[in-house]
Structure formats: C-alpha cells, structure tokens
PDB file of C-alpha atoms and ligand atoms in Angstrom:
ATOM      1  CA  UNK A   1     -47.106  66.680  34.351  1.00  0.00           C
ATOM      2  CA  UNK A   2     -47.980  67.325  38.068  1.00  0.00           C
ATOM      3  CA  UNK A   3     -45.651  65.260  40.485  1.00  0.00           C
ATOM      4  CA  UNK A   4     -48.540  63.712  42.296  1.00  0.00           C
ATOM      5  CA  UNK A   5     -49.632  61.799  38.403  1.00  0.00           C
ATOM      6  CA  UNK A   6     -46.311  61.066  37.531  1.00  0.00           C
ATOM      7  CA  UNK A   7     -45.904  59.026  40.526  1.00  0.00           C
ATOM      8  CA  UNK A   8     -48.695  57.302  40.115  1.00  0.00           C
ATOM      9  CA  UNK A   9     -47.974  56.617  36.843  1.00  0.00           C
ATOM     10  CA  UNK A  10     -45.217  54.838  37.460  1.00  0.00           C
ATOM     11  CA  UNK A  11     -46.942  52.691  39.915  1.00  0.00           C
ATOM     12  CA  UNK A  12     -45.310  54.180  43.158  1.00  0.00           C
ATOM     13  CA  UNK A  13     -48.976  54.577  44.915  1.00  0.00           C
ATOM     14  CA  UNK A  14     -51.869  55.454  44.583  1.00  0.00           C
ATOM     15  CA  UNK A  15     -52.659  59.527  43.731  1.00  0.00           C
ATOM     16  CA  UNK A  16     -54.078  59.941  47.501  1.00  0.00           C
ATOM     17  CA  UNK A  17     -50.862  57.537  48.436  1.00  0.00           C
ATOM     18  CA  UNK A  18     -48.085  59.650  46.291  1.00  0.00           C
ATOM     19  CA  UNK A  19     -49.308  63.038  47.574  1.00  0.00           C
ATOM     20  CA  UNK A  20     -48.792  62.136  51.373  1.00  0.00           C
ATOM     21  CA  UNK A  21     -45.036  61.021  50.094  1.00  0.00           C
ATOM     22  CA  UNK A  22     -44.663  64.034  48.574  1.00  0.00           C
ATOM     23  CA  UNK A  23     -46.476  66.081  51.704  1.00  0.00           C
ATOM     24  CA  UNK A  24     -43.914  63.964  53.747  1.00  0.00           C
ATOM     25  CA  UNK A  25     -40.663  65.290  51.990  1.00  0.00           C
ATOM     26  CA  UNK A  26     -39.768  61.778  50.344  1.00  0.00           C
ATOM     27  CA  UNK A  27     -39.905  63.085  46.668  1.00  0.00           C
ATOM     28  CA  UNK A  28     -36.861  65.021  44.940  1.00  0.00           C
ATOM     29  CA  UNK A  29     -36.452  66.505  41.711  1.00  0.00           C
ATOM     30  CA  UNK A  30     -33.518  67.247  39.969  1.00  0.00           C
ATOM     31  CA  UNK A  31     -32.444  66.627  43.556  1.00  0.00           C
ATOM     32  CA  UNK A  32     -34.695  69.229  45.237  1.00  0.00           C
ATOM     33  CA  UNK A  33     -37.320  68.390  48.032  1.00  0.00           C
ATOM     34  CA  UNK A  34     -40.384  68.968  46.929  1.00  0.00           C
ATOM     35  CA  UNK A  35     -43.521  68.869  48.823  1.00  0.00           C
ATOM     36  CA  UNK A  36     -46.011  70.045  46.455  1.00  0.00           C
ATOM     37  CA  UNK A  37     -47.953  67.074  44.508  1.00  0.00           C
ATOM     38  CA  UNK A  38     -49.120  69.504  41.814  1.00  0.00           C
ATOM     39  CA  UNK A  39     -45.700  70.771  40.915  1.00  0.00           C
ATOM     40  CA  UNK A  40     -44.679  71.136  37.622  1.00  0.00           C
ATOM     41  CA  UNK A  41     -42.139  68.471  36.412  1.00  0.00           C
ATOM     42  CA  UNK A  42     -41.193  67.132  32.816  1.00  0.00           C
ATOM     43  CA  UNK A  43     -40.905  63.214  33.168  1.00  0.00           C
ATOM     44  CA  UNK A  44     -38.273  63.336  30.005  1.00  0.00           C
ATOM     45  CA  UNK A  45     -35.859  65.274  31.519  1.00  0.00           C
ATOM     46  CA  UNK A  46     -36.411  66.249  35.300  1.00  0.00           C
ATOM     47  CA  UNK A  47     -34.676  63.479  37.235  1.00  0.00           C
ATOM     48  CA  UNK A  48     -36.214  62.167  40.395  1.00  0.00           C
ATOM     49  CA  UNK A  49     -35.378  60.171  43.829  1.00  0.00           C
ATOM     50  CA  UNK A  50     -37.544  58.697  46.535  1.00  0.00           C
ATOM     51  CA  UNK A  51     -36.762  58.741  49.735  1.00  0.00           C
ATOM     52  CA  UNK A  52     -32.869  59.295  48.462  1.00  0.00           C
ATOM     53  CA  UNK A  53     -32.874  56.330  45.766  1.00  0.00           C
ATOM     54  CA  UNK A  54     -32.369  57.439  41.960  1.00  0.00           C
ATOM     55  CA  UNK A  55     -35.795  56.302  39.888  1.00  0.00           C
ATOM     56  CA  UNK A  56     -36.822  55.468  36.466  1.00  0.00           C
ATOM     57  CA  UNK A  57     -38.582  57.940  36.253  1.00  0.00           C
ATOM     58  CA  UNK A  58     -39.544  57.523  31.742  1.00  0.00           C
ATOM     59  CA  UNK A  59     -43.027  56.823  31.079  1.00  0.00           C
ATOM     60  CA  UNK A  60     -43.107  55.849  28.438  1.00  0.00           C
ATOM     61  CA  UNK A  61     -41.332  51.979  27.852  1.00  0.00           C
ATOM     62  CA  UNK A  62     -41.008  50.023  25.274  1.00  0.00           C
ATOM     63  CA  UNK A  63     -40.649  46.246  25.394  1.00  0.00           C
ATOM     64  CA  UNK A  64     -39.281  43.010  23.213  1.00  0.00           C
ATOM     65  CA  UNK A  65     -40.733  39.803  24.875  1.00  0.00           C
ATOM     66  CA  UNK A  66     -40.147  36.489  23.718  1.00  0.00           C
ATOM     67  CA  UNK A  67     -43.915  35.402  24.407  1.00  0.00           C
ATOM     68  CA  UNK A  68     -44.151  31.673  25.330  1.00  0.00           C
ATOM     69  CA  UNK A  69     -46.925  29.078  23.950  1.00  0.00           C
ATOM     70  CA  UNK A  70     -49.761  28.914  26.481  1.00  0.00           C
ATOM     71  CA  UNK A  71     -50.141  32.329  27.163  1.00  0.00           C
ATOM     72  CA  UNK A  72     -52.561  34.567  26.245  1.00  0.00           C
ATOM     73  CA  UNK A  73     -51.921  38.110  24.116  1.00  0.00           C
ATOM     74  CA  UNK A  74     -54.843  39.807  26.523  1.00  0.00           C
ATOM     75  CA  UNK A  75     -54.795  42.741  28.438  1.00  0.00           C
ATOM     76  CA  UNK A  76     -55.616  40.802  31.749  1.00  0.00           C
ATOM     77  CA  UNK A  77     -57.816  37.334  31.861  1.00  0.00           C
ATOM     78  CA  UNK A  78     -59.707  35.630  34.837  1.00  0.00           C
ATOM     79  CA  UNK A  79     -58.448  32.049  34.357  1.00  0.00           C
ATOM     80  CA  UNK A  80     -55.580  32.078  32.279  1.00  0.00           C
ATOM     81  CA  UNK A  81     -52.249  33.962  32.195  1.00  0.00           C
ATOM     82  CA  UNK A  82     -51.581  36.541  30.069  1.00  0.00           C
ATOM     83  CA  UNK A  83     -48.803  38.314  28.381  1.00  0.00           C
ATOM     84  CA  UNK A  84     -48.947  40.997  31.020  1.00  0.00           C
ATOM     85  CA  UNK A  85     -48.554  38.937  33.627  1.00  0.00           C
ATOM     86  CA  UNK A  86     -45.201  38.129  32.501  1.00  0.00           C
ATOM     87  CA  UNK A  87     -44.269  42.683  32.918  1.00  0.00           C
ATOM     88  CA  UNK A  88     -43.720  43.877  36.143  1.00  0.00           C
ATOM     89  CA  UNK A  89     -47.356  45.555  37.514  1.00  0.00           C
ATOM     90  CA  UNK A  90     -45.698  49.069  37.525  1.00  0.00           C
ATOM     91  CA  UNK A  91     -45.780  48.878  33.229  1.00  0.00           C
ATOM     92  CA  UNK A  92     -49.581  48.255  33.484  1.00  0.00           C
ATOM     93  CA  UNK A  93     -49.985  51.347  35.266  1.00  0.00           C
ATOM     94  CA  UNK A  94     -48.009  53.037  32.975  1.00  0.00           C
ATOM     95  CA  UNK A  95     -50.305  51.860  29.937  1.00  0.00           C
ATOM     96  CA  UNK A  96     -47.734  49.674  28.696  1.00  0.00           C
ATOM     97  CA  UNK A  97     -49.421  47.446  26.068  1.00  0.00           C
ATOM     98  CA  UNK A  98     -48.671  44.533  23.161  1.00  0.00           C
ATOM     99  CA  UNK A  99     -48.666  46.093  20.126  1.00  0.00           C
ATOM    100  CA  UNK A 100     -51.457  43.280  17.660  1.00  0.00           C
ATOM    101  CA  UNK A 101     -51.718  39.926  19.610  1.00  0.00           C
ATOM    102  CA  UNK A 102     -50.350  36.636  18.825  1.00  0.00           C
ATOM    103  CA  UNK A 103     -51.976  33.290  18.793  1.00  0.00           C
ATOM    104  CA  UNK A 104     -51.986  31.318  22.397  1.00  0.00           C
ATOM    105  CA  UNK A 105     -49.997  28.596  21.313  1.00  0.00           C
ATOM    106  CA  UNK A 106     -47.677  30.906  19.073  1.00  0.00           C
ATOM    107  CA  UNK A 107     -44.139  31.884  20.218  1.00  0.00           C
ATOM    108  CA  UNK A 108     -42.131  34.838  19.506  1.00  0.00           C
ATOM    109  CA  UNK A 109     -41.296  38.556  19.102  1.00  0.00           C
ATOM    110  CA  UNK A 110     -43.884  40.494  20.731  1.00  0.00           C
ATOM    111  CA  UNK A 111     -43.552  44.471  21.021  1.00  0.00           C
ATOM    112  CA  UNK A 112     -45.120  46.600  23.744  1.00  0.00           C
ATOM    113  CA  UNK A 113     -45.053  50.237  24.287  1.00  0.00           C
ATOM    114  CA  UNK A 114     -46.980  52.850  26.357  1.00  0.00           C
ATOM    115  CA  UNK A 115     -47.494  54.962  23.054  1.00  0.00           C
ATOM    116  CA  UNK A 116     -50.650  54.658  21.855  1.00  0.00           C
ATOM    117  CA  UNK A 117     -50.001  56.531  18.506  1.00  0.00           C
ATOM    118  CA  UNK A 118     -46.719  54.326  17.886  1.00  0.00           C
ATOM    119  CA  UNK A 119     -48.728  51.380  18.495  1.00  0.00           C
ATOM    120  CA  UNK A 120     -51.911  52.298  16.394  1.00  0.00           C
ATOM    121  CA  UNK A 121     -49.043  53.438  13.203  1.00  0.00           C
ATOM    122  CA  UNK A 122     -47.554  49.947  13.441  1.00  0.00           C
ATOM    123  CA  UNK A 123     -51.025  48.250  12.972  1.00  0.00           C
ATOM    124  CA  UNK A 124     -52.585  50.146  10.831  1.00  0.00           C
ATOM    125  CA  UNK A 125     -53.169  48.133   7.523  1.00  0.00           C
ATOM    126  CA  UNK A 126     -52.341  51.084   5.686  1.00  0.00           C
ATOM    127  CA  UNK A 127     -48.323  50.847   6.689  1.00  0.00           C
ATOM    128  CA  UNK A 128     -47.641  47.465   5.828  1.00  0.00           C
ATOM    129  CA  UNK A 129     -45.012  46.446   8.375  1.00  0.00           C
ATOM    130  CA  UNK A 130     -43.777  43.326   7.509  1.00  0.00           C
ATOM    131  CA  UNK A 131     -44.211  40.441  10.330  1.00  0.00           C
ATOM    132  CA  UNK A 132     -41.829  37.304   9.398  1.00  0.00           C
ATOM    133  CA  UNK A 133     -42.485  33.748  10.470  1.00  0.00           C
ATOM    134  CA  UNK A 134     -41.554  30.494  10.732  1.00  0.00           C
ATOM    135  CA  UNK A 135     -43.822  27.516  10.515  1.00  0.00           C
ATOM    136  CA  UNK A 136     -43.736  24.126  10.422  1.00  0.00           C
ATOM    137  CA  UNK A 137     -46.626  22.690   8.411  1.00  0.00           C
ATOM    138  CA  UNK A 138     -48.179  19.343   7.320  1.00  0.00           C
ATOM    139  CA  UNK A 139     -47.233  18.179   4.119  1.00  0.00           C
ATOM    140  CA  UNK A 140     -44.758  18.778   1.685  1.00  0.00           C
ATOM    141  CA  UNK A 141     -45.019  22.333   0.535  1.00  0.00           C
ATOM    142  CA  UNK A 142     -43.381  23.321  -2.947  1.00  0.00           C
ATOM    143  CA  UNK A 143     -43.113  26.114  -5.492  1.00  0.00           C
ATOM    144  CA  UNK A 144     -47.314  26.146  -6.425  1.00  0.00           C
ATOM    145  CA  UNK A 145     -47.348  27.227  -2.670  1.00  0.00           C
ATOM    146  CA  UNK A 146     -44.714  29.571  -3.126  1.00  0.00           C
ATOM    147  CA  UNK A 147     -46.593  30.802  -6.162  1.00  0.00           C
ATOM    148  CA  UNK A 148     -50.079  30.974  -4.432  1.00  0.00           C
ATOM    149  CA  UNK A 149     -48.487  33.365  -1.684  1.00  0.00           C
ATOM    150  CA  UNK A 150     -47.122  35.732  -3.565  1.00  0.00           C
ATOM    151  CA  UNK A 151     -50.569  36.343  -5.683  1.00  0.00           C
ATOM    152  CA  UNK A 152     -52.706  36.603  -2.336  1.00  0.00           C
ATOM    153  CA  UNK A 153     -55.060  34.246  -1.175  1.00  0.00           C
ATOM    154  CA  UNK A 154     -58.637  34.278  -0.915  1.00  0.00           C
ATOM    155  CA  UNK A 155     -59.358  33.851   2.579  1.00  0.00           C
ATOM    156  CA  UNK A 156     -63.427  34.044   1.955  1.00  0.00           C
ATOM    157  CA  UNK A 157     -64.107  37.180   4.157  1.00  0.00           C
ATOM    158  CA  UNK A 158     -61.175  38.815   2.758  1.00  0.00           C
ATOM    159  CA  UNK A 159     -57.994  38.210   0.046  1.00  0.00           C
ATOM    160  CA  UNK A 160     -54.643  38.147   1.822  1.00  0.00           C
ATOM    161  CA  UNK A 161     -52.334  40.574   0.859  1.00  0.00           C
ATOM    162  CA  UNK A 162     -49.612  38.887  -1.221  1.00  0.00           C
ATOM    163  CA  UNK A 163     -46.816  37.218   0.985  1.00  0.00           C
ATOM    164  CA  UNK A 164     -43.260  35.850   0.686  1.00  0.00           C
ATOM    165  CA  UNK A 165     -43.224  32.114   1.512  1.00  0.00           C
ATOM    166  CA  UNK A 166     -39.548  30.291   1.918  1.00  0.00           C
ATOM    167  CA  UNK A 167     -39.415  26.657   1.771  1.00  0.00           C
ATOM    168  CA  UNK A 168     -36.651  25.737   4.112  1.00  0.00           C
ATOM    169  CA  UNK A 169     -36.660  22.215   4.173  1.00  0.00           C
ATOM    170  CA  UNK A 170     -39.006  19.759   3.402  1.00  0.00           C
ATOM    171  CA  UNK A 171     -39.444  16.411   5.081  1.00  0.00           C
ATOM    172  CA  UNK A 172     -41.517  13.521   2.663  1.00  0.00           C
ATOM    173  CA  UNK A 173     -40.701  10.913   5.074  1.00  0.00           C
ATOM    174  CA  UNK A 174     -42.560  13.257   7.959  1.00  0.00           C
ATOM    175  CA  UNK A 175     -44.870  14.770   5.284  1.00  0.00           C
ATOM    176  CA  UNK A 176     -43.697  17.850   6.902  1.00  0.00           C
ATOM    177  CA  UNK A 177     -42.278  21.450   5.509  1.00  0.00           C
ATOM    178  CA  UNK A 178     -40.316  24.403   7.449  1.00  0.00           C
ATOM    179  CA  UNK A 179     -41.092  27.764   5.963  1.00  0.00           C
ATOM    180  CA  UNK A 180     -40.889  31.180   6.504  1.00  0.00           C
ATOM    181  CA  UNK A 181     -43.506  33.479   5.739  1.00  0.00           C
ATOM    182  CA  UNK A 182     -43.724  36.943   5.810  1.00  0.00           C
ATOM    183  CA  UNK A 183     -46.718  39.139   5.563  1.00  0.00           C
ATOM    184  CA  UNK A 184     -47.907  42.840   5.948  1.00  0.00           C
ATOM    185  CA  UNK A 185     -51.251  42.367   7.597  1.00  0.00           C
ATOM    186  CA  UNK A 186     -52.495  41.158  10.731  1.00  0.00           C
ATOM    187  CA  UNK A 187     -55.656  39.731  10.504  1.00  0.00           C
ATOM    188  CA  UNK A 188     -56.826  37.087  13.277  1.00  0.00           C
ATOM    189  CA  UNK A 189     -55.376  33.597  12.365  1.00  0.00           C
ATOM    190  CA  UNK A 190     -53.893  35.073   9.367  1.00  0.00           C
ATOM    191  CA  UNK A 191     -50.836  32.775   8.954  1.00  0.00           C
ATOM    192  CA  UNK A 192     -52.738  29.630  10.144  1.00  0.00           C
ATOM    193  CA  UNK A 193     -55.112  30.744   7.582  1.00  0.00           C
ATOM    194  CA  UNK A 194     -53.540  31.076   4.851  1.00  0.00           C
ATOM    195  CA  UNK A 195     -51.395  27.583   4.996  1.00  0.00           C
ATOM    196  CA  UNK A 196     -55.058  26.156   5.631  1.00  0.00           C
ATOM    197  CA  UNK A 197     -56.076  27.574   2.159  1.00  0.00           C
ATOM    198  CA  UNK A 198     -53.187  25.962   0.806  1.00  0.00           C
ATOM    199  CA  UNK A 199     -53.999  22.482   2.184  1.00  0.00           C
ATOM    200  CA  UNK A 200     -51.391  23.003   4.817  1.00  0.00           C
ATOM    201  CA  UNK A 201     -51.886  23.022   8.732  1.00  0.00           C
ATOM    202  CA  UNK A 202     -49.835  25.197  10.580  1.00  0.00           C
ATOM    203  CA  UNK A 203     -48.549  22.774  13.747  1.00  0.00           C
ATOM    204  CA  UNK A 204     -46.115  24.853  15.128  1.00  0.00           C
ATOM    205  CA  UNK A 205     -45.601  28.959  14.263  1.00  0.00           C
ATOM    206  CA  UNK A 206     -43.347  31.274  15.767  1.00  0.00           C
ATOM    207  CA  UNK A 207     -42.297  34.970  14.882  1.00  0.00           C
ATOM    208  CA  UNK A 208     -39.292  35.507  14.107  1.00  0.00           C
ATOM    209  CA  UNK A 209     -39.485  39.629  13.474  1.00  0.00           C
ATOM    210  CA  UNK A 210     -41.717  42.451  13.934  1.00  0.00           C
ATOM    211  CA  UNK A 211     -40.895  45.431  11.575  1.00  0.00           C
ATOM    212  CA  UNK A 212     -37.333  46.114  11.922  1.00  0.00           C
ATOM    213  CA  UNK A 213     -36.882  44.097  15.154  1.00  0.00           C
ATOM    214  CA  UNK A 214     -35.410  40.409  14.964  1.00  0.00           C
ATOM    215  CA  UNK A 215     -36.096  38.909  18.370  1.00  0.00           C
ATOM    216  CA  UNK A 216     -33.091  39.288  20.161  1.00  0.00           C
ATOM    217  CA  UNK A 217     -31.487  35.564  20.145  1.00  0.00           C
ATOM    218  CA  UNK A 218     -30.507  36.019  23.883  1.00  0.00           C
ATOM    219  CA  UNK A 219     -34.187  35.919  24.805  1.00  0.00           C
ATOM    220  CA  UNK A 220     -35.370  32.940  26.177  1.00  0.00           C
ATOM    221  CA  UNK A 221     -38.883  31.953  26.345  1.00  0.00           C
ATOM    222  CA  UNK A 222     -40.810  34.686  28.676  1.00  0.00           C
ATOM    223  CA  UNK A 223     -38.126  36.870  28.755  1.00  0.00           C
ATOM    224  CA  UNK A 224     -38.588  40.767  27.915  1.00  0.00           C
ATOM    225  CA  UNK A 225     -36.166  43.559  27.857  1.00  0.00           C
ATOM    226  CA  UNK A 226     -36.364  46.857  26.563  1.00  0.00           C
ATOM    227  CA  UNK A 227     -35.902  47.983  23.503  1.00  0.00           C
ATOM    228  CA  UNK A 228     -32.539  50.134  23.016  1.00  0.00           C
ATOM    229  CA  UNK A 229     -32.628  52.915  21.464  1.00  0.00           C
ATOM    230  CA  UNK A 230     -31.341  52.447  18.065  1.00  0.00           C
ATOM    231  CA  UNK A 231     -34.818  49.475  18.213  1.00  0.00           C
ATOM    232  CA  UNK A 232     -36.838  52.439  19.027  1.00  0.00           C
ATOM    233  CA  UNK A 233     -35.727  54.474  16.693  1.00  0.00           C
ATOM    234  CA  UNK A 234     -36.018  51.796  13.681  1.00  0.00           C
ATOM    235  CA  UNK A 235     -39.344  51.129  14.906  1.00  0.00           C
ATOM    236  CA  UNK A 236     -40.718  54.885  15.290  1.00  0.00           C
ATOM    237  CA  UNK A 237     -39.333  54.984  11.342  1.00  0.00           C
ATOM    238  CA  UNK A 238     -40.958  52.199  10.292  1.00  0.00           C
ATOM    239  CA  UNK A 239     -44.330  54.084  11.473  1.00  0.00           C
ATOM    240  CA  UNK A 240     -42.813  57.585   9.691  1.00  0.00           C
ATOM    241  CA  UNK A 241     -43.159  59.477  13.099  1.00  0.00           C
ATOM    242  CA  UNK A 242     -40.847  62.334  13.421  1.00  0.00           C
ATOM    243  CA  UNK A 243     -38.568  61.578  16.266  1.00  0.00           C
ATOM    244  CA  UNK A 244     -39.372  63.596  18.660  1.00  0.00           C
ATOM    245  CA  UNK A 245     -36.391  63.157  21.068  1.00  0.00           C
ATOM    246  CA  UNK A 246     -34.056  63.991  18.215  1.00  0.00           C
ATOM    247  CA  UNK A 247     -36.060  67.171  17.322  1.00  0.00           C
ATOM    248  CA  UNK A 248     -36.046  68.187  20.862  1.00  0.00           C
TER     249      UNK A 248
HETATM  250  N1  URA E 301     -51.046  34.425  12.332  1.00  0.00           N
HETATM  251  C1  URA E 301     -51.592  33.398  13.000  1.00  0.00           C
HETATM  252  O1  URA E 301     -52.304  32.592  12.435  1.00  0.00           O
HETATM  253  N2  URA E 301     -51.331  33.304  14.325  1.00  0.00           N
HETATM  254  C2  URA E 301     -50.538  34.177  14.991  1.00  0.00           C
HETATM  255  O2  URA E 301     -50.328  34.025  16.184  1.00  0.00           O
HETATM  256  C3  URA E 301     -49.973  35.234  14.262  1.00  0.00           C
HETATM  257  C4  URA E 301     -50.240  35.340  12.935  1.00  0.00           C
END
C-alpha cells in the first residue's frame, strides 16, 4: 500500500493533506524518513511514527461494543445517533463496520470489523452462527413454547430455522417469562418475531453472544474495545477462513 493511502486510511488527513506531511519529512517507517507518498509500505508489518510519535498503524480493527437501547445499528443517520457515532471517526475511515444490525431499542454484543469478507462469512445464512439472547416476554412461557422453537416457526414470508428456547424463570404474578433464545439466522425482527408467533411480546431483548464471543461482562453500556486476538481468531474460525496471520 502506498504511504500517502495508508495515511489516509487511518484518518490522519486527507490524501492531498498526508502527502504534504510526508513531502514535509513528518512520516517514518520502520523509523526511516520518508518523503515519498507513493512509497511502498506493508501496513501489517512496517511500523510507522508521525512527527516522532509511535502509531497504530493496523487497518484493519475489529470491535466488541456493548450497543445501548436508543441507538441506531446504521452506517450514519441525519437525526438520530448511530452505532458509529459511538467509534472514534478515524474507524469510519478505515471501513470499520457492524457486522448484521440490531434492533434500536435492543442492547448487546455487537461486532465490527473493517473486513468485508469476515463480515459477509459471519452473515451469510449458509454458516449458521449461532446469536444467543435473552428476553423478557409477556406471559408465562412453558414447554409447548419450548417445543414450537425447536421445530421452526412459520413466520408467513419465511419458516424460522429451528431455535433453542430456555425458560429461565417465569413470573405468573407479572405474567412475565425470562428466556434465552438462540438462533442461526438473522432475519429483520427475527427474535421479536418469533415470540410474537408464539403469543409472546418481546418487551425487553438483549444479546448476550455473537458466534464465539460472550460480551465481555466489563462492558458497560456504549462501551467498545477491541477484540483480542484469541476473539479474532475464534471468530475468523467460526467463518472457516484460513488464518492468514498464522500462515504468514
Ligand atoms: N431479533 C430481533 O427481533 N431484534 C434484534 O435486535 C435482533 C434479533
């Protein structure tokens, strides 16, 4: 990757901004001044300083958020805040992006990555990567639930793969049940859904796990970090893609 694009990739400038840096003797490499902005340079391994301060310089990231209710899963929106608006800007720029969406008012683990492949492997229907969650629902939910989950349920446009559902506790006095649930699809609404076709409304839904990552208990509400490397790994498994900094 030239210098001049991998600066502006990771949101130092723009390209005409970067290459007067680098004209100006502010870039390093591997702790050479360089002045060329189309010089050769390998983002994965060459190491890099500006103006004499170490950078990140990895493009690609990949992120655990504990999304909040009352924020969008968008990529940017006029009037309401999104779950990029929660990132730093400089991950935008690097094409950092939520991997599927979750409901506004749902909270929970939310993955993004820069790695469009990665991300396109985890959705596609044909993996099956499990998505757990919990939900509180209306009305008291019992084993011909349990039953009806695990067959699949007719959703009208399409039949719902068949899901685990765990009864946790159940609540007569409330009329309420806490369940988990945990499907292989991600269709829009899916969980509310299928509680709905049960007779159940969903009145509070959060996700407890995506793949093999539990959200990270230390997480509060809004909070992102990323994900270490053993995560990654799990994750680039779960979407059988070689890994590539192993191989290399
Ligand atoms: N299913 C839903 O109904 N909502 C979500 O946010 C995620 C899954």
């Amino acid at each position: 990757m030239r210098l001049d694009k991998w600066l502006a990739t990771l949101g130092k400038g723009s390209r005409s901004e970067v290459r007067q840096m680098i004209r100006d003797g502010q870039a390093a490499v591997n702790g050479q001044t360089v002045r060329d902005p189309a010089a050769d340079c390998d983002p994965e391994r060459d190491t890099l300083s500006l103006r004499g301060t170490a950078e990140d310089g990895r493009i690609m990231r990949h992120v655990m958020m504990h999304k909040p209710a009352g924020v969008l899963t968008a990529a940017r929106d006029n009037r309401q805040m999104t779950v990029m608006d929660l990132l730093p800007a400089e991950y935008r720029s690097m094409g950092c992006m939520p991997v599927g969406r979750l409901d506004k008012d749902t909270t929970g683990i939310l993955v993004f990555t820069c790695d469009g492949e990665l991300s396109h492997r985890l959705l596609s229907p044909a993996r099956h990567v499990e998505k757990r969650y919990r939900a509180l629902a209306s009305g008291v939910m019992d084993e011909t639930d349990t039953a009806l989950f695990s067959r699949g349920i007719d959703l009208g446009d399409f039949t719902a793969l068949p899901a685990r559902l765990e009864i946790l506790r159940t609540d007569a006095e409330s009329g309420t049940t806490l369940a988990e649930v945990t499907v292989t699809e991600g269709k829009f609404h899916q969980v509310k859904r299928m509680f709905a076709a049960a007779g159940h409304e969903v009145r509070m839904l959060h996700r407890c796990s995506f793949g093999p990552l539990e959200l990270d208990p230390a997480l509060p509400e809004g909070e992102w970090r990323e994900l270490t490397d053993g995560e990654l790994k799990a994750l680039r498994q779960a979407a059988c893609m070689e890994d590539r900094t192993e191989k290399a």
